Amino acid sequence: MSSVIWYLYEFARKSFFEGVTDAKSKHDIVEKPDRFRDFPEVLKEYCIACGACTQSCPSPHAIKLVRDGDNDDGEGQTYPVINTRACIRCGFCAEVCPTEPKTLLCGENHLIREEFNIIPSKRQYTVDDFLCIKCKKCIKSCPVDGAIIERDNKIAVDQSKCISCGNCLEACPVKGAMKGVFIDNLEDQKAIIRLVVNTLEEFIESKEDELQSLPSEKLLKLQLPLSKIWDKALQILPDEEVALEVIENATDRLKIRIITWDESKCEKCRLCVDECPTGAITYSPDENKVERDSDKCLRCSNCYQTCPFSVVKYFIAKFLLDEVDGEKVILITLKESQLANR
Amino acid sequence: MILPIGPIHPGLKEPLRLKLHTQGEKVLKAEIDYGYVHRGIEKIMEGKTWQKCIYLAERVCGICSYEHTQTFAETIEKISDVRAPVRAQLLRVITNELDRIQSHFLANSTYFKAIEHETLFMYVLSLREHAMDAIELLTGNRVNMGWNVVGGVRMDAKNIHLDAILEKISLIEKDLDRYTEIFSEGPLVGLRSKDVGKMTREEALKGRAVGPIGRASGLKHDLREQHHTYRDYLDFDPIWRKEGDNYARTMNRFDEVAQSIDLIRQAIDVLPDGDIRTKVDIGSGYAEWRNEAPRGEVAYMIETNGNLIKHISIRTPSIMNIDSCAKFMLKDVATVSDAVATYASADPCIACAERVAIIDVDKGETSKDIYNLK
Ligand code: SF4
Ligand code: SF4
């Protein structure tokens, strides 16, 4: 019985009648609170294209950096684009965005915190399949169970388990088989490599006379102090450890082909003009001269193999970063190729 | 006869197949099939940084998402041997209890729907809206709050937020007693609920039932008792009942809502000023942590290398509750509709439960039945 009275009481209350007569949504339901986290709002103009937002986003394909407005004057603006169908509205991208004011707004924005390092670790260890001799010394030296595994007759590093201790790099007996790659400044590293290659090539080309007079089957040894590159490299990437390793790796693997051109021996047979795949060699009838444009040259050595009068000489330069008298120098060894004599 | 209900059925919140073995109208026993919403979140998390994983952890469960982030954060904090500042700990309590309020209201309203009491269903759901509003005001979103980080919480609560929360919970409190009484005093409601789907204490122990479901069967076990924040700053005593039927489970949840309101008030009272977040040097190692989610015990087992999550396994409460529901509550139930109501009273949450499978390596068999292990 008591419950019947309860039911009746329920309907007899004033607020019940009010609700029936005024069946409208109240305002507070449709207004969003200040902290409401909607999809991130993008203010293009502040973006510095650091990529922290794309690195941090937990949802695949939710955020992407695009660049538009490229023209002759330069690159256009890079800015993030949010894919609302993938975005989970966590607001993490807005939190890590380092610009001031923020490029991304999502709910209540926060300051970037030091603990939000987005790149997992400075170095990533990978095995070069080509060089690896499968001695498995790295597996023995690794302190983490299962971080280096043998799969399909290949040794591989499981990045999710690796703790970046570097033991494997020390244990590896083959130079270059185990690589510790610095992963967070790849563009700068490329710039340093370009700098090294260009400087070395310029240096060797300035020594063309010595090359010309080099008897075949003799080696020409040159030295370039590292200090010539070092300051510029540090301007590009102000981290000595990374810069040195990048230069060392670059010089170790670098092989530069040098083509020399001895005008005086040329008999204007013009055989090389047709051979050159890039059109770098031209013949001008007015001056009766065959010319090579070294900017277009691919160093393919076709002209060297064609020329019957040894106008063209072809050298191969190898490099080694070493210490001489307490100073770091790049040792250069040049050797004439024996291709045409065979 | 075997009567299948689901996987897609208006009576169920989430996809799951309920197979009722019936004799006439009487339900003799029941079987449950999972596997319709398995998403492999643990596997997705492996090899990601914790900053990303905490947002993924939130998405394990669609209703009580909050507790997952807190447990995740506290596990990593345990590995790194730090504690969040006191203010952050108490803010976590506030959000946690708000989340519990809304989850319990949702569970109860689903139960009322299952016993066809639509008035109470709507009433309770509209009451839940206050809790949702409070959560949204404080954290920015209603369900996936993104509120916890390792070392604290993301945003500070200002006085206006605390006042708004107090106002919202007093709104809830105003109607809560009335609705509880409608339920507890109603003779028809009582007829549908009392002595239906009974699970004794022994059965609950055997089925490892947790949370309000276990507590309604006389297991006085609430992990909040052991949690450092509750132990050090708040006055807390678990609520439990002996009957173990649908009525007890629903009432237990109503009572816990009242208790949560009280806990929020206590937390706001003792809330000190100070930092809400500390910098954590994430250690490497393995740790386990357990917390009381609205549905019971959530356990996280995490192994990390200091930056990336190497391995993670999550244990959610619903898997035990649903299984004990199938084994012990759904036997000898008088009618099919009572069986559905009993199922709803166990507060099943399928999405988060889809993570257990027993694989017999020798036979190459997979089974989801954890009780018939040989
Ligand atoms: S809000 Fe979260 S999910 Fe959306 S783009 Fe930003 S980081 Fe990605
Ligand atoms: S984090 Fe900010 S500045 Fe960096 S790319 Fe994204 S939007 Fe641009």
XYZ file of C-alpha atoms and ligand atoms in Angstrom:
732
model
C 0.000 0.000 0.000
C 2.700 2.405 0.998
C 4.193 2.237 -2.461
C 0.887 3.182 -4.124
C 0.911 6.320 -2.050
C 4.489 6.866 -3.119
C 3.531 6.656 -6.750
C 0.637 9.057 -6.295
C 2.863 11.424 -4.362
C 5.353 11.270 -7.169
C 2.822 12.642 -9.652
C 1.296 15.164 -7.279
C 4.530 17.092 -6.823
C 4.757 20.628 -8.072
C 7.961 20.086 -10.056
C 6.292 17.258 -11.946
C 3.580 19.616 -13.230
C 6.162 22.274 -13.992
C 8.085 19.782 -16.044
C 4.981 18.754 -17.972
C 3.907 22.311 -18.758
C 7.365 23.577 -19.622
C 8.948 20.762 -21.570
C 11.957 22.611 -22.914
C 15.646 21.966 -22.793
C 17.283 24.206 -20.307
C 20.073 26.471 -21.392
C 22.845 24.929 -19.392
C 22.553 21.758 -21.416
C 23.405 23.379 -24.729
C 26.186 25.638 -23.511
C 29.586 24.091 -23.410
C 31.780 24.679 -20.369
C 35.061 26.623 -20.720
C 37.152 23.521 -20.399
C 35.248 21.599 -23.029
C 37.727 19.806 -25.251
C 36.525 19.987 -28.808
C 38.610 19.017 -31.812
C 41.830 21.017 -31.799
C 41.667 24.431 -33.393
C 44.616 25.278 -35.641
C 46.163 28.751 -35.835
C 48.376 28.213 -38.867
C 50.544 31.274 -38.639
C 52.337 30.293 -35.414
C 53.397 26.818 -36.506
C 57.147 26.199 -36.612
C 56.769 22.761 -38.210
C 58.522 20.983 -35.380
C 56.328 17.922 -35.705
C 55.842 17.450 -31.972
C 52.106 17.210 -32.469
C 52.270 14.413 -34.996
C 54.797 12.566 -32.864
C 52.639 12.819 -29.775
C 49.242 11.952 -31.211
C 48.070 8.588 -29.897
C 45.563 8.072 -32.670
C 46.892 7.013 -36.065
C 46.122 9.381 -38.941
C 44.507 11.974 -36.680
C 46.977 14.757 -37.344
C 49.205 15.519 -40.267
C 51.572 18.320 -41.169
C 50.975 19.867 -44.570
C 52.680 22.677 -46.415
C 51.038 24.965 -48.881
C 51.659 28.241 -50.605
C 55.060 27.305 -52.015
C 56.201 29.756 -54.690
C 59.384 31.126 -56.225
C 60.136 33.295 -53.210
C 60.381 30.320 -50.917
C 58.602 27.688 -48.978
C 55.075 28.219 -47.837
C 53.579 27.809 -44.404
C 53.633 24.402 -42.728
C 50.769 23.677 -40.377
C 48.923 20.710 -38.894
C 45.612 19.443 -40.195
C 43.248 17.507 -37.939
C 41.300 14.589 -39.312
C 38.156 14.739 -37.202
C 37.227 11.193 -38.009
C 40.344 9.829 -36.347
C 40.934 12.433 -33.649
C 39.999 11.254 -30.173
C 40.034 14.770 -28.724
C 42.618 14.055 -26.095
C 44.244 17.459 -26.540
C 47.727 16.021 -26.236
C 48.914 17.759 -29.406
C 47.945 21.120 -27.929
C 49.814 20.251 -24.793
C 53.104 19.456 -26.506
C 53.015 22.275 -29.066
C 55.984 24.458 -28.086
C 55.041 27.693 -29.842
C 54.052 30.785 -27.942
C 51.158 31.487 -28.493
C 50.088 27.953 -29.185
C 49.363 26.810 -32.685
C 46.886 24.243 -31.473
C 44.102 25.041 -29.084
C 42.194 22.209 -27.495
C 40.225 22.748 -24.319
C 42.276 24.351 -21.622
C 45.809 24.591 -22.901
C 48.807 23.780 -20.816
C 52.453 24.513 -20.817
C 54.803 21.998 -22.279
C 56.430 19.936 -19.576
C 59.918 18.506 -19.665
C 58.670 14.994 -19.118
C 56.859 15.120 -22.392
C 59.805 13.977 -24.404
C 58.176 12.642 -27.467
C 61.101 10.991 -29.181
C 61.545 7.661 -27.440
C 65.332 7.710 -27.267
C 68.231 9.581 -28.783
C 69.670 6.628 -30.616
C 67.971 3.820 -32.367
C 69.940 0.624 -32.881
C 69.508 -1.264 -36.096
C 71.327 -4.114 -37.776
C 72.623 -3.836 -41.297
C 71.662 -7.152 -42.886
C 74.274 -6.811 -45.564
C 77.218 -6.408 -43.223
C 76.036 -8.609 -40.386
C 77.998 -11.847 -40.129
C 75.545 -13.377 -37.614
C 78.153 -13.927 -34.947
C 75.426 -13.173 -32.365
C 77.842 -11.318 -30.105
C 75.265 -8.562 -29.803
C 72.644 -10.979 -28.489
C 75.062 -12.135 -25.815
C 75.942 -8.595 -24.808
C 72.342 -7.346 -24.647
C 71.071 -7.008 -21.083
C 67.413 -7.175 -22.099
C 65.842 -10.508 -22.815
C 64.481 -10.588 -26.319
C 65.570 -7.138 -27.403
C 67.784 -8.577 -30.133
C 66.251 -11.525 -31.871
C 67.091 -13.884 -34.659
C 64.237 -14.132 -37.094
C 64.215 -15.606 -40.589
C 67.967 -16.038 -40.352
C 68.399 -12.319 -39.718
C 69.386 -10.517 -36.588
C 67.029 -7.702 -35.681
C 66.498 -5.284 -32.823
C 63.053 -5.145 -31.282
C 62.653 -1.404 -30.837
C 59.956 -1.740 -28.235
C 62.248 -3.681 -25.955
C 65.545 -1.925 -26.600
C 66.706 0.244 -23.727
C 69.370 2.026 -25.802
C 72.270 0.955 -23.612
C 74.670 0.658 -26.545
C 76.289 -2.623 -25.484
C 75.584 -4.238 -28.832
C 77.363 -1.473 -30.696
C 80.510 -2.105 -28.669
C 80.245 -5.861 -29.004
C 79.817 -5.883 -32.765
C 83.082 -6.891 -34.465
C 82.085 -5.620 -37.913
C 82.231 -1.908 -38.450
C 78.854 -0.646 -39.552
C 76.914 -3.873 -39.030
C 75.284 -2.571 -35.895
C 74.241 1.023 -36.219
C 73.246 3.443 -33.536
C 71.328 6.036 -35.467
C 70.491 9.380 -33.944
C 66.880 9.683 -34.866
C 65.676 13.073 -33.797
C 67.521 15.421 -36.178
C 67.718 13.599 -39.462
C 67.459 16.712 -41.607
C 70.398 18.347 -39.866
C 72.414 15.187 -40.244
C 71.754 15.209 -43.984
C 72.893 18.808 -44.142
C 76.169 17.883 -42.438
C 76.750 15.028 -44.849
C 76.200 17.390 -47.781
C 78.645 19.825 -46.225
C 81.293 17.116 -45.812
C 80.926 15.862 -49.375
C 81.029 19.323 -50.920
C 83.995 20.487 -48.882
C 85.985 17.366 -49.686
C 85.230 17.564 -53.367
C 86.187 21.225 -53.575
C 89.385 20.468 -51.726
C 90.370 17.669 -54.080
C 89.501 19.651 -57.169
C 91.755 22.460 -55.997
C 94.596 19.931 -56.147
C 94.002 19.064 -59.791
C 97.583 19.782 -60.821
C 98.938 17.192 -58.428
C 96.463 14.705 -59.802
C 97.414 15.373 -63.382
C 101.062 14.765 -62.680
C 100.428 11.642 -60.636
C 102.034 8.622 -62.235
C 99.556 5.836 -62.684
C 99.581 3.075 -60.069
C 100.819 5.577 -57.492
C 98.670 6.816 -54.623
C 98.195 10.445 -53.814
C 97.738 11.148 -50.132
C 96.198 14.365 -48.885
C 95.041 15.642 -45.535
C 92.231 17.971 -44.630
C 92.044 19.122 -41.014
C 88.628 18.517 -39.509
C 88.571 22.054 -38.159
C 87.763 23.272 -41.685
C 84.367 21.585 -41.425
C 83.838 21.475 -37.708
C 82.579 24.996 -37.035
C 80.088 24.925 -39.861
C 78.862 21.505 -38.810
C 78.285 22.720 -35.274
C 76.295 25.618 -36.627
C 73.998 23.162 -38.329
C 73.766 20.749 -35.419
C 75.035 22.033 -32.090
C 75.688 18.628 -30.581
C 79.328 17.525 -30.755
C 78.637 13.846 -30.189
C 76.103 13.605 -32.988
C 78.060 15.826 -35.373
C 81.287 13.873 -34.945
C 79.580 10.579 -35.456
C 77.787 11.789 -38.558
C 81.045 13.072 -40.060
C 82.852 9.871 -39.161
C 80.172 7.698 -40.703
C 80.066 9.852 -43.795
C 83.821 9.803 -44.371
C 84.056 6.087 -43.692
C 81.634 5.189 -46.374
C 82.278 7.980 -48.808
C 83.886 7.265 -52.141
C 84.236 10.240 -54.427
C 85.004 9.876 -58.109
C 87.128 12.640 -59.536
C 87.291 13.388 -63.248
C 90.181 15.522 -64.465
C 90.296 17.169 -67.884
C 93.559 17.934 -69.617
C 92.703 20.405 -72.395
C 96.096 20.289 -74.060
C 95.818 16.645 -75.046
C 92.426 16.990 -76.729
C 92.359 16.241 -80.474
C 88.702 17.367 -80.928
C 87.560 13.941 -82.072
C 84.243 14.592 -80.264
C 83.668 10.936 -79.440
C 82.901 11.791 -75.833
C 80.206 14.339 -76.709
C 77.780 11.679 -77.835
C 78.722 9.291 -75.033
C 77.948 11.658 -72.190
C 74.497 10.787 -70.820
C 73.768 14.218 -69.352
C 75.042 16.454 -72.115
C 77.737 17.854 -69.870
C 80.287 17.741 -72.685
C 79.728 20.183 -75.500
C 81.651 21.102 -78.649
C 81.624 24.709 -79.796
C 82.671 24.966 -83.517
C 83.444 28.699 -83.237
C 86.221 28.229 -80.734
C 86.936 24.649 -81.857
C 86.855 23.518 -78.275
C 85.377 20.579 -76.340
C 84.177 21.628 -72.880
C 82.982 19.757 -69.854
C 80.529 21.320 -67.425
C 81.406 19.759 -64.078
C 78.084 20.841 -62.525
C 76.166 18.601 -64.885
C 78.666 15.764 -64.663
C 77.496 12.528 -63.053
C 81.025 11.083 -62.687
C 79.880 8.084 -64.680
C 83.303 7.782 -66.351
C 81.881 7.146 -69.828
C 84.074 9.872 -71.317
C 87.115 8.420 -69.611
C 86.420 5.053 -71.152
C 85.812 6.573 -74.577
C 88.637 9.057 -74.920
C 91.474 7.645 -77.052
C 93.940 10.390 -76.057
C 93.834 10.229 -72.239
C 92.419 13.711 -71.918
C 90.149 12.470 -69.188
C 91.538 10.868 -66.087
C 89.405 9.203 -63.515
C 90.352 8.917 -59.842
C 88.711 7.349 -56.870
C 89.084 9.021 -53.505
C 88.647 7.243 -50.188
C 88.604 8.842 -46.773
C 89.377 8.088 -43.188
C 88.861 10.232 -40.128
C 91.959 9.897 -38.004
C 94.107 11.698 -35.509
C 97.472 13.073 -36.617
C 99.657 14.952 -34.090
C 96.732 15.384 -31.727
C 94.551 16.940 -34.364
C 91.637 15.316 -36.102
C 92.179 15.170 -39.830
C 90.480 13.571 -42.745
C 92.986 11.413 -44.602
C 92.331 11.296 -48.319
C 93.719 8.597 -50.596
C 93.425 9.073 -54.352
C 94.119 6.430 -56.910
C 93.763 6.454 -60.630
C 91.296 3.969 -61.954
C 92.722 1.297 -64.216
C 89.509 0.736 -66.142
C 90.657 2.025 -69.527
C 93.992 0.242 -69.470
C 92.475 -3.164 -69.289
C 15.286 -25.527 -25.286
C 18.161 -23.138 -25.748
C 17.038 -19.571 -26.096
C 19.670 -17.249 -27.547
C 19.644 -13.581 -26.670
C 22.000 -11.297 -28.524
C 24.661 -10.583 -29.651
C 22.715 -7.556 -30.826
C 19.617 -7.143 -28.746
C 17.804 -4.130 -27.341
C 17.949 -5.634 -23.856
C 21.733 -5.672 -23.855
C 23.901 -2.607 -23.728
C 26.771 -4.220 -25.512
C 27.191 -7.180 -27.843
C 27.315 -10.549 -26.156
C 25.447 -13.800 -26.649
C 23.403 -15.129 -23.766
C 22.286 -18.722 -24.223
C 19.509 -19.639 -21.803
C 18.744 -23.299 -21.288
C 15.025 -23.233 -20.620
C 12.344 -25.663 -19.633
C 9.074 -23.963 -20.344
C 9.442 -20.489 -18.911
C 11.982 -21.605 -16.371
C 15.669 -20.925 -16.956
C 17.786 -23.855 -15.821
C 21.207 -22.494 -16.622
C 22.924 -20.062 -18.911
C 25.999 -19.822 -21.052
C 27.734 -16.693 -22.197
C 29.693 -16.179 -25.384
C 32.060 -13.286 -25.745
C 34.226 -12.164 -28.561
C 32.240 -9.585 -30.470
C 34.131 -6.459 -29.468
C 37.670 -7.608 -28.927
C 39.991 -4.756 -29.870
C 43.421 -5.810 -28.633
C 44.206 -2.566 -26.844
C 47.036 -4.138 -24.871
C 48.773 -5.163 -28.048
C 48.320 -1.684 -29.526
C 49.931 -0.190 -26.442
C 53.083 -2.272 -26.644
C 56.018 -0.278 -27.874
C 54.318 3.076 -27.429
C 55.314 5.788 -24.991
C 53.333 6.081 -21.768
C 52.093 9.489 -22.811
C 50.161 7.893 -25.634
C 49.161 4.783 -23.737
C 47.381 6.687 -21.027
C 44.890 7.922 -23.604
C 44.543 4.428 -24.991
C 43.994 3.000 -21.507
C 41.082 5.359 -21.148
C 39.452 3.639 -24.083
C 39.480 0.173 -22.593
C 36.074 0.769 -21.077
C 33.340 3.004 -22.375
C 31.626 3.651 -19.067
C 34.127 3.655 -16.248
C 36.996 4.953 -18.375
C 38.411 7.084 -15.603
C 39.690 4.369 -13.326
C 41.834 2.939 -16.095
C 43.862 6.117 -16.484
C 44.291 6.415 -12.759
C 45.453 2.847 -12.392
C 47.774 3.202 -15.366
C 49.283 6.370 -13.918
C 49.641 4.855 -10.461
C 51.314 1.747 -11.814
C 53.913 3.842 -13.609
C 54.284 5.967 -10.496
C 54.932 2.808 -8.529
C 57.611 1.724 -10.993
C 59.275 5.132 -10.720
C 58.759 5.234 -6.961
C 56.970 8.571 -6.722
C 53.577 9.692 -5.483
C 51.428 12.386 -6.980
C 51.093 15.528 -4.856
C 48.315 15.382 -2.271
C 46.170 17.866 -4.126
C 46.349 15.737 -7.248
C 45.532 12.609 -5.259
C 42.418 14.205 -3.833
C 41.389 15.592 -7.217
C 41.690 12.057 -8.485
C 39.380 10.930 -5.699
C 36.815 13.549 -6.685
C 36.815 12.534 -10.330
C 36.849 8.879 -9.449
C 33.802 9.219 -7.211
C 31.938 11.318 -9.778
C 32.675 8.595 -12.278
C 31.421 5.975 -9.852
C 28.205 7.924 -9.339
C 27.476 8.088 -13.039
C 28.405 4.470 -13.617
C 26.238 3.203 -10.764
C 23.316 5.295 -11.987
C 23.734 3.886 -15.459
C 23.876 0.337 -14.112
C 20.798 0.844 -11.991
C 18.818 2.509 -14.738
C 19.654 -0.396 -17.043
C 18.346 -2.716 -14.392
C 15.133 -0.700 -14.099
C 14.762 -0.899 -17.839
C 15.188 -4.650 -17.628
C 12.374 -4.936 -15.071
C 10.281 -2.606 -17.235
C 10.159 0.215 -14.730
C 10.624 2.939 -17.288
C 9.777 5.829 -15.000
C 12.589 5.061 -12.646
C 14.819 4.351 -15.632
C 14.302 7.883 -16.921
C 14.489 9.427 -13.481
C 17.779 7.831 -12.650
C 19.266 8.617 -16.038
C 18.324 12.266 -15.699
C 19.938 12.277 -12.282
C 23.068 10.806 -13.822
C 23.222 13.840 -16.076
C 24.201 16.016 -13.095
C 27.201 13.827 -12.459
C 28.130 13.956 -16.131
C 27.859 17.752 -16.103
C 30.104 17.953 -13.077
C 32.670 15.749 -14.791
C 32.522 17.844 -17.925
C 32.944 21.086 -16.012
C 35.973 19.797 -14.198
C 37.795 17.807 -16.843
C 36.528 19.095 -20.165
C 34.814 15.972 -21.447
C 32.039 13.732 -20.277
C 33.420 10.254 -20.693
C 36.994 10.159 -21.916
C 38.302 12.768 -19.589
C 42.029 12.794 -20.346
C 42.500 13.961 -16.813
C 45.295 11.850 -15.401
C 48.940 11.921 -16.257
C 51.782 10.126 -14.591
C 52.693 12.308 -11.650
C 49.387 14.033 -11.131
C 46.503 15.485 -13.035
C 46.466 17.738 -16.062
C 44.415 20.699 -14.917
C 43.896 22.356 -11.598
C 40.416 22.641 -10.153
C 39.519 26.234 -9.438
C 37.061 27.295 -6.791
C 34.291 27.759 -9.327
C 34.700 24.144 -10.367
C 34.610 22.871 -6.811
C 31.533 24.990 -6.080
C 29.839 23.697 -9.198
C 30.601 20.126 -8.207
C 29.199 20.697 -4.724
C 26.079 22.186 -6.253
C 25.652 19.302 -8.668
C 26.067 16.661 -6.008
C 23.558 18.380 -3.767
C 21.146 18.270 -6.728
C 21.813 14.554 -6.968
C 21.391 14.098 -3.259
C 18.053 15.902 -3.297
C 16.466 13.280 -5.512
C 18.579 10.269 -4.657
C 16.728 9.370 -1.445
C 13.372 9.665 -3.155
C 14.337 7.369 -6.017
C 15.961 4.894 -3.677
C 12.746 4.807 -1.743
C 10.626 4.297 -4.851
C 12.760 1.280 -5.544
C 13.097 -0.098 -2.056
C 9.472 0.414 -1.025
C 7.720 -0.575 -4.246
C 6.020 -3.956 -3.821
C 6.050 -4.766 -7.523
C 9.636 -3.767 -7.826
C 10.386 -5.875 -4.795
C 8.587 -8.831 -6.324
C 10.736 -8.627 -9.412
C 13.971 -8.126 -7.488
C 13.961 -9.802 -4.117
C 15.198 -13.390 -4.078
C 15.825 -13.338 -7.815
C 19.263 -14.262 -9.154
C 20.634 -15.169 -5.799
C 24.353 -15.726 -5.358
C 25.632 -16.857 -1.988
C 28.852 -15.768 -0.404
C 30.540 -19.086 -1.219
C 29.487 -18.864 -4.818
C 30.684 -15.284 -5.032
C 34.041 -16.363 -3.669
C 34.214 -19.244 -6.076
C 33.280 -17.017 -8.994
C 35.696 -14.328 -7.740
C 32.938 -11.747 -7.980
C 34.187 -8.252 -7.236
C 32.818 -4.779 -6.720
C 29.202 -4.130 -5.806
C 28.256 -7.563 -7.108
C 30.562 -9.317 -4.678
C 29.750 -6.899 -1.877
C 26.024 -7.535 -2.293
C 26.769 -11.217 -1.687
C 28.558 -10.570 1.557
C 32.154 -10.130 0.417
C 33.302 -7.130 2.367
C 36.032 -6.231 -0.036
C 36.664 -2.813 -1.455
C 40.108 -1.860 -2.712
C 39.520 1.746 -1.788
C 40.141 0.671 1.794
C 43.735 -0.144 0.901
C 44.351 2.836 -1.353
C 46.773 5.300 0.201
C 44.674 8.405 -0.448
C 41.509 6.958 1.036
C 43.440 5.516 3.951
C 45.341 8.678 4.806
C 42.905 11.481 4.156
C 39.362 10.165 4.052
C 36.950 8.318 6.214
C 35.826 5.267 4.324
C 34.129 2.028 5.157
C 32.873 -0.373 2.496
C 29.147 -0.914 2.106
C 28.019 -4.496 1.871
C 24.919 -6.648 2.123
C 24.203 -10.272 2.745
C 21.260 -11.163 0.511
C 23.053 -11.536 -2.818
C 19.961 -11.024 -4.982
C 19.107 -8.427 -7.594
C 17.598 -6.186 -4.949
C 20.748 -6.218 -2.864
C 22.953 -5.438 -5.837
C 20.854 -2.476 -6.889
C 20.519 -1.141 -3.355
C 24.229 -1.582 -2.776
C 24.886 0.648 -5.745
C 22.413 3.273 -4.565
C 24.051 3.293 -1.152
C 27.468 3.588 -2.700
C 26.325 6.648 -4.622
C 25.387 8.284 -1.323
C 28.767 7.273 0.036
C 30.549 8.686 -2.996
C 28.782 11.993 -2.499
C 30.037 11.991 1.048
C 33.574 11.155 -0.102
C 33.559 14.034 -2.593
C 32.523 16.423 0.169
C 35.277 15.098 2.411
C 37.836 15.394 -0.353
C 36.864 18.982 -1.146
C 37.053 19.774 2.575
C 40.585 18.535 3.018
C 41.831 19.611 -0.424
C 45.143 21.385 0.247
C 46.735 24.036 -1.946
C 49.783 23.081 -3.892
C 51.095 21.438 -6.985
C 48.953 19.208 -9.094
C 51.737 17.489 -10.907
C 55.303 16.443 -10.276
C 57.949 15.631 -12.773
C 58.506 11.919 -12.872
C 61.680 10.260 -14.052
C 60.081 7.165 -15.418
C 61.924 4.177 -14.094
C 62.219 0.899 -15.859
C 60.812 -2.266 -14.446
C 57.635 -4.089 -13.696
C 54.804 -3.284 -11.341
C 51.245 -4.192 -10.571
C 48.586 -1.940 -9.183
C 44.957 -2.505 -8.302
C 42.174 -0.027 -7.875
C 38.466 -0.118 -7.246
C 36.596 0.800 -10.406
C 32.821 1.202 -10.233
C 32.431 -2.444 -11.194
C 35.178 -3.772 -8.984
C 38.847 -4.421 -9.109
C 40.906 -3.164 -12.028
C 44.460 -4.458 -12.139
C 47.282 -3.241 -14.327
C 50.491 -5.117 -14.828
C 53.012 -3.007 -16.712
C 56.562 -3.594 -17.777
C 58.375 -0.599 -19.134
C 61.878 0.280 -20.185
C 61.623 3.778 -18.832
C 59.996 5.227 -21.872
C 58.144 2.660 -23.894
C 55.604 0.207 -22.625
C 57.119 -3.199 -23.199
C 54.305 -5.299 -21.955
C 50.998 -4.519 -20.378
C 48.165 -6.646 -19.218
C 44.910 -5.370 -17.856
C 42.424 -7.211 -15.705
C 38.981 -5.720 -15.614
C 36.246 -6.583 -13.130
C 33.474 -7.439 -15.541
C 35.007 -10.679 -16.698
C 34.639 -12.194 -13.229
C 31.253 -10.654 -12.651
C 29.779 -11.803 -15.926
C 31.104 -15.274 -15.434
C 29.756 -15.575 -11.928
C 26.474 -14.195 -13.253
C 26.308 -16.949 -15.852
C 27.367 -19.701 -13.479
C 25.614 -18.864 -10.249
C 22.963 -16.190 -10.666
C 21.335 -17.543 -13.798
C 20.401 -20.950 -12.518
C 16.851 -21.972 -11.714
C 15.467 -18.532 -12.459
C 11.682 -18.492 -12.611
C 11.177 -16.703 -15.935
C 13.150 -15.595 -18.941
C 12.490 -11.939 -18.232
C 13.881 -12.425 -14.734
C 16.965 -13.928 -16.282
C 17.482 -10.835 -18.410
C 16.945 -8.624 -15.374
C 19.447 -10.675 -13.409
C 21.955 -10.304 -16.177
C 21.430 -6.534 -16.144
C 21.801 -6.401 -12.381
C 25.306 -7.840 -12.642
C 26.264 -4.609 -14.431
C 28.015 -6.270 -17.334
C 30.450 -4.184 -19.305
C 31.464 -6.187 -22.306
C 33.924 -3.965 -24.095
C 36.385 -4.001 -21.237
C 35.891 -7.689 -20.508
C 36.966 -8.872 -23.913
C 40.463 -9.805 -22.962
C 40.521 -13.309 -21.613
C 41.004 -16.493 -23.514
C 42.452 -19.759 -22.375
C 44.587 -21.337 -25.018
C 45.454 -24.983 -24.849
C 48.732 -25.033 -26.716
C 48.852 -28.797 -27.079
C 45.392 -29.151 -28.515
C 45.359 -25.798 -30.241
C 42.017 -24.971 -28.660
C 40.827 -21.613 -27.436
C 38.178 -21.286 -24.816
C 36.720 -18.410 -22.901
C 35.363 -20.518 -20.066
C 37.623 -19.963 -17.096
C 35.793 -22.363 -14.786
C 36.130 -25.561 -16.730
C 39.892 -25.675 -16.705
C 41.246 -29.174 -16.770
S 43.525 15.944 -29.968
Fe 44.632 14.027 -29.571
S 43.836 12.632 -31.159
Fe 43.266 14.703 -31.822
S 44.937 15.305 -33.173
Fe 45.459 16.099 -31.122
S 46.741 14.475 -30.217
Fe 45.706 13.563 -32.015
S 53.546 21.066 -32.362
Fe 52.796 23.125 -32.859
S 54.526 24.157 -33.857
Fe 55.027 21.962 -33.834
S 54.258 21.235 -35.845
Fe 52.582 20.904 -34.385
S 51.336 22.760 -34.498
Fe 53.298 23.245 -35.507
